[in-house]
Amino acid sequence: MSSAIKYLFFFLISFSYAQLPEGFVYVKQVVPDLDVDLRYYSNNNFIGKPVKGYETDKLILTVEAANALKKIQKELQDMNLCLLVFDGYRPQQAVNHFIDWAKDLNDTVNKHAFYPNVDKRNLFKEEYIATRSGHSKGSTVDLTIIDGNTGEPLDMGSSFDFFGEVSWVNYNNITEKQKANRMLLQQVMLKYGFRNYPKEWWHFTLRNEPFPKTYFDFPVQ
Ligand SMILES: C[C@@H](N)C(=O)N[C@H](C)C(=O)O
Ligand SMILES: [Zn+2]
């Protein structure tokens, strides 16, 4: 490719990304081969429709969190595995949408798939959803591991955002294979500086997060 064409290519690419606050990146610019399925941009989530503040399916994180994911992806690829990310930076307006949704107890369209055994009124009380989320600080991710050949997620014993005891990391009544898959995810995430939230096997926060006290609200666009 000639340098003029290269320049044009990067010029055009840069138009598809908005300007982010300093310290944040579009993760695909750091880890181009990362699989992302931003669930809150879709109907496939616990509220059953796209969430406010998610205007595109582009994953955004702090630079530090994205760099850590790059190392994790590399380590997994050496085992013919990859990461699949469901959520990263989450604006406060999205969290506020969750809070408003929770007030309408008649709206249970996706209860069967995401919280069949938890009363909707208890989702915040039981800490499956937070009113002030680590995600809004930009260094928290929800993710799993997929098989490099098939693209199928490893069996973790429950699906992403299945709110209930079966998703607690140390839940015992799952198969040895499911436990081993959870442990692999734990091990690789902890190795590169993340800590897990014990009630959700998929939720990890960078220990040395650069914005530990700031809840951001810029949209995902
Ligand atoms: C909603 C779920 N994906 C999640 O991220 N839960 C934690 C507790 C949060 O809301 O920060
Ligand atoms: Zn999460």
Coordinates of C-alpha atoms and ligand atoms in Angstrom, one line a residue:
M1 CA 0.0 0.0 0.0
S2 CA 1.4 3.4 -0.9
S3 CA 1.9 5.9 1.9
A4 CA -0.8 8.2 0.4
I5 CA -3.3 5.4 0.5
K6 CA -2.3 4.4 4.0
Y7 CA -2.7 8.0 5.1
L8 CA -6.2 8.1 3.5
F9 CA -7.1 4.8 5.1
F10 CA -6.2 6.0 8.6
F11 CA -7.8 9.4 8.0
L12 CA -11.1 7.7 7.1
I13 CA -10.9 5.2 10.0
S14 CA -10.4 8.1 12.4
F15 CA -13.8 9.5 11.3
S16 CA -15.6 6.4 12.6
Y17 CA -14.3 7.1 16.2
A18 CA -15.5 10.0 18.3
Q19 CA -13.1 12.1 20.5
L20 CA -12.9 10.4 23.9
P21 CA -12.0 12.0 27.3
E22 CA -8.2 11.8 27.9
G23 CA -7.2 8.5 29.3
F24 CA -9.9 6.5 27.4
V25 CA -9.6 4.5 24.2
Y26 CA -11.6 2.5 21.7
V27 CA -10.4 -1.0 22.7
K28 CA -10.3 -2.3 19.1
Q29 CA -7.6 0.3 18.4
V30 CA -5.4 -1.5 21.0
V31 CA -6.6 -5.1 20.5
P32 CA -7.9 -5.2 16.9
D33 CA -8.8 -8.9 17.0
L34 CA -10.9 -8.7 20.2
D35 CA -14.4 -10.1 20.0
V36 CA -17.0 -7.7 21.3
D37 CA -20.7 -8.2 21.8
L38 CA -21.9 -5.1 23.6
R39 CA -25.1 -6.5 25.1
Y40 CA -26.5 -3.2 26.3
Y41 CA -26.5 -1.9 22.8
S42 CA -28.8 -4.8 21.8
N43 CA -32.1 -6.4 22.9
N44 CA -30.2 -9.4 24.3
N45 CA -29.9 -8.2 27.9
F46 CA -31.8 -8.3 31.1
I47 CA -34.1 -5.3 30.3
G48 CA -34.8 -6.6 26.8
K49 CA -33.9 -3.5 24.8
P50 CA -31.0 -1.2 24.1
V51 CA -29.8 0.8 27.1
K52 CA -29.6 4.6 27.1
G53 CA -26.1 5.9 26.5
Y54 CA -25.1 3.0 24.2
E55 CA -25.2 4.6 20.7
T56 CA -22.8 2.2 19.0
D57 CA -21.3 -1.3 19.7
K58 CA -17.8 0.1 20.2
L59 CA -16.1 -1.0 23.4
I60 CA -14.5 1.8 25.3
L61 CA -12.1 1.4 28.3
T62 CA -9.3 3.3 30.0
V63 CA -5.9 3.0 28.3
E64 CA -4.6 0.9 31.3
A65 CA -7.5 -1.6 31.1
A66 CA -7.2 -1.9 27.3
N67 CA -3.5 -2.6 27.6
A68 CA -4.1 -5.3 30.1
L69 CA -6.7 -6.9 27.9
K70 CA -4.2 -6.9 25.1
K71 CA -1.8 -9.0 27.2
I72 CA -4.6 -11.3 28.3
Q73 CA -5.8 -11.9 24.7
K74 CA -2.2 -12.8 23.7
E75 CA -1.9 -15.3 26.5
L76 CA -5.2 -16.9 25.6
Q77 CA -4.4 -17.0 21.9
D78 CA -1.3 -19.1 22.8
M79 CA -3.8 -21.7 24.0
N80 CA -6.1 -21.2 21.0
L81 CA -8.6 -19.3 23.0
C82 CA -9.8 -15.6 22.8
L83 CA -11.7 -13.1 24.9
L84 CA -15.3 -12.1 24.3
V85 CA -16.3 -8.9 25.9
F86 CA -19.9 -8.0 26.8
D87 CA -19.4 -4.6 28.5
G88 CA -16.8 -2.2 29.5
Y89 CA -17.2 1.6 30.1
R90 CA -20.8 2.2 31.0
P91 CA -22.1 5.8 31.2
Q92 CA -24.0 6.8 34.4
Q93 CA -27.1 7.5 32.1
A94 CA -27.1 3.7 31.3
V95 CA -27.0 2.9 35.1
N96 CA -29.9 5.4 35.6
H97 CA -31.8 3.6 32.9
F98 CA -31.4 0.3 34.9
I99 CA -32.6 2.1 38.0
D100 CA -35.7 3.4 36.2
W101 CA -36.4 0.0 34.6
A102 CA -36.2 -1.6 38.1
K103 CA -39.0 0.6 39.3
D104 CA -41.5 -0.9 36.9
L105 CA -42.2 -4.2 38.4
N106 CA -44.6 -5.2 35.6
D107 CA -41.8 -5.1 33.0
T108 CA -40.3 -8.6 33.3
V109 CA -39.9 -9.4 29.6
N110 CA -36.5 -11.1 29.9
K111 CA -36.9 -12.4 33.5
H112 CA -37.0 -16.0 32.3
A113 CA -33.5 -15.7 30.8
F114 CA -31.7 -13.4 33.2
Y115 CA -33.2 -13.5 36.7
P116 CA -35.8 -16.3 36.9
N117 CA -35.0 -16.9 40.6
V118 CA -34.5 -13.3 41.9
D119 CA -37.4 -11.0 42.5
K120 CA -37.0 -8.0 40.3
R121 CA -37.3 -5.7 43.3
N122 CA -34.2 -7.3 44.8
L123 CA -31.8 -7.1 41.9
F124 CA -30.1 -4.0 43.3
K125 CA -30.4 -5.0 47.0
E126 CA -28.8 -8.4 46.2
E127 CA -26.0 -6.5 44.4
Y128 CA -26.4 -8.0 40.9
I129 CA -26.7 -4.4 39.6
A130 CA -25.1 -1.3 41.1
T131 CA -26.6 2.2 41.3
R132 CA -23.0 3.5 41.1
S133 CA -21.1 1.0 39.0
G134 CA -17.4 0.4 38.6
H135 CA -18.1 0.2 34.9
S136 CA -18.7 4.0 34.8
K137 CA -15.1 4.5 36.0
G138 CA -13.9 2.9 32.8
S139 CA -11.7 0.1 34.1
T140 CA -14.3 -2.6 34.6
V141 CA -15.2 -5.3 32.1
D142 CA -17.7 -8.1 31.7
L143 CA -16.2 -10.9 29.6
T144 CA -15.7 -14.6 28.9
I145 CA -13.5 -16.9 27.0
I146 CA -14.3 -18.4 23.6
D147 CA -12.8 -21.3 21.7
G148 CA -10.4 -20.1 18.9
N149 CA -11.6 -22.6 16.4
T150 CA -15.4 -22.6 16.9
G151 CA -15.9 -19.2 18.4
E152 CA -18.1 -20.9 21.0
P153 CA -18.0 -19.5 24.6
L154 CA -16.5 -21.9 27.1
D155 CA -19.1 -23.4 29.4
M156 CA -19.0 -21.3 32.6
G157 CA -22.0 -23.0 34.2
S158 CA -24.2 -20.0 33.7
S159 CA -24.6 -17.3 31.0
F160 CA -23.5 -13.7 31.1
D161 CA -25.8 -11.6 33.4
F162 CA -27.6 -14.6 34.7
F163 CA -28.3 -13.2 38.2
G164 CA -28.4 -15.9 40.8
E165 CA -26.2 -18.0 43.0
V166 CA -25.2 -20.3 40.1
S167 CA -23.1 -17.3 38.8
W168 CA -21.2 -16.8 42.0
V169 CA -17.6 -17.6 41.3
N170 CA -17.3 -20.2 44.0
Y171 CA -20.7 -21.8 43.4
N172 CA -20.1 -25.5 44.0
N173 CA -23.0 -27.3 42.2
I174 CA -21.5 -27.1 38.7
T175 CA -19.4 -29.6 36.8
E176 CA -15.6 -29.9 37.2
K177 CA -15.2 -28.7 33.6
Q178 CA -17.3 -25.5 34.3
K179 CA -15.3 -24.9 37.5
A180 CA -12.0 -25.3 35.5
N181 CA -13.2 -22.8 32.9
R182 CA -14.1 -20.3 35.6
M183 CA -10.7 -20.8 37.2
L184 CA -8.9 -20.3 33.9
L185 CA -10.7 -16.9 33.4
Q186 CA -9.9 -15.9 37.0
Q187 CA -6.3 -16.9 36.7
V188 CA -5.6 -15.0 33.5
M189 CA -7.5 -11.9 34.6
L190 CA -5.9 -11.8 38.0
K191 CA -2.4 -12.4 36.5
Y192 CA -2.8 -9.1 34.6
G193 CA -4.0 -6.9 37.4
F194 CA -7.8 -7.4 37.6
R195 CA -9.9 -8.5 40.6
N196 CA -13.2 -10.3 40.3
Y197 CA -16.6 -9.5 41.7
P198 CA -17.5 -12.8 43.6
K199 CA -21.2 -12.7 42.6
E200 CA -20.5 -12.5 38.9
W201 CA -17.9 -14.8 37.3
W202 CA -17.7 -12.4 34.3
H203 CA -17.1 -9.0 36.1
F204 CA -13.5 -7.8 36.6
T205 CA -12.0 -4.4 37.7
L206 CA -8.5 -3.3 37.2
R207 CA -6.9 -3.0 40.7
N208 CA -4.9 0.1 39.8
E209 CA -7.7 1.8 38.0
P210 CA -6.7 5.4 36.9
F211 CA -10.1 7.0 37.8
P212 CA -11.1 5.3 41.1
K213 CA -13.4 8.1 42.2
T214 CA -14.9 9.4 38.9
Y215 CA -18.2 8.2 37.5
F216 CA -18.2 9.2 33.8
D217 CA -21.3 9.9 31.8
F218 CA -20.2 10.5 28.2
P219 CA -22.2 8.3 25.8
V220 CA -20.7 5.3 24.0
Q221 CA -20.6 6.6 20.5
Ligands
LIG1 C1 -25.3 -5.7 35.5 C2 -24.0 -6.5 35.6 N1 -23.5 -6.7 34.3 C3 -23.0 -5.7 36.4 O1 -22.1 -5.1 35.8 N2 -23.2 -5.7 37.7 C4 -22.4 -5.0 38.6 C5 -22.7 -5.2 40.0 C6 -22.5 -3.5 38.3 O2 -23.6 -3.0 38.0 O3 -21.5 -2.8 38.4
ZN2 ZN -20.0 -5.9 35.2

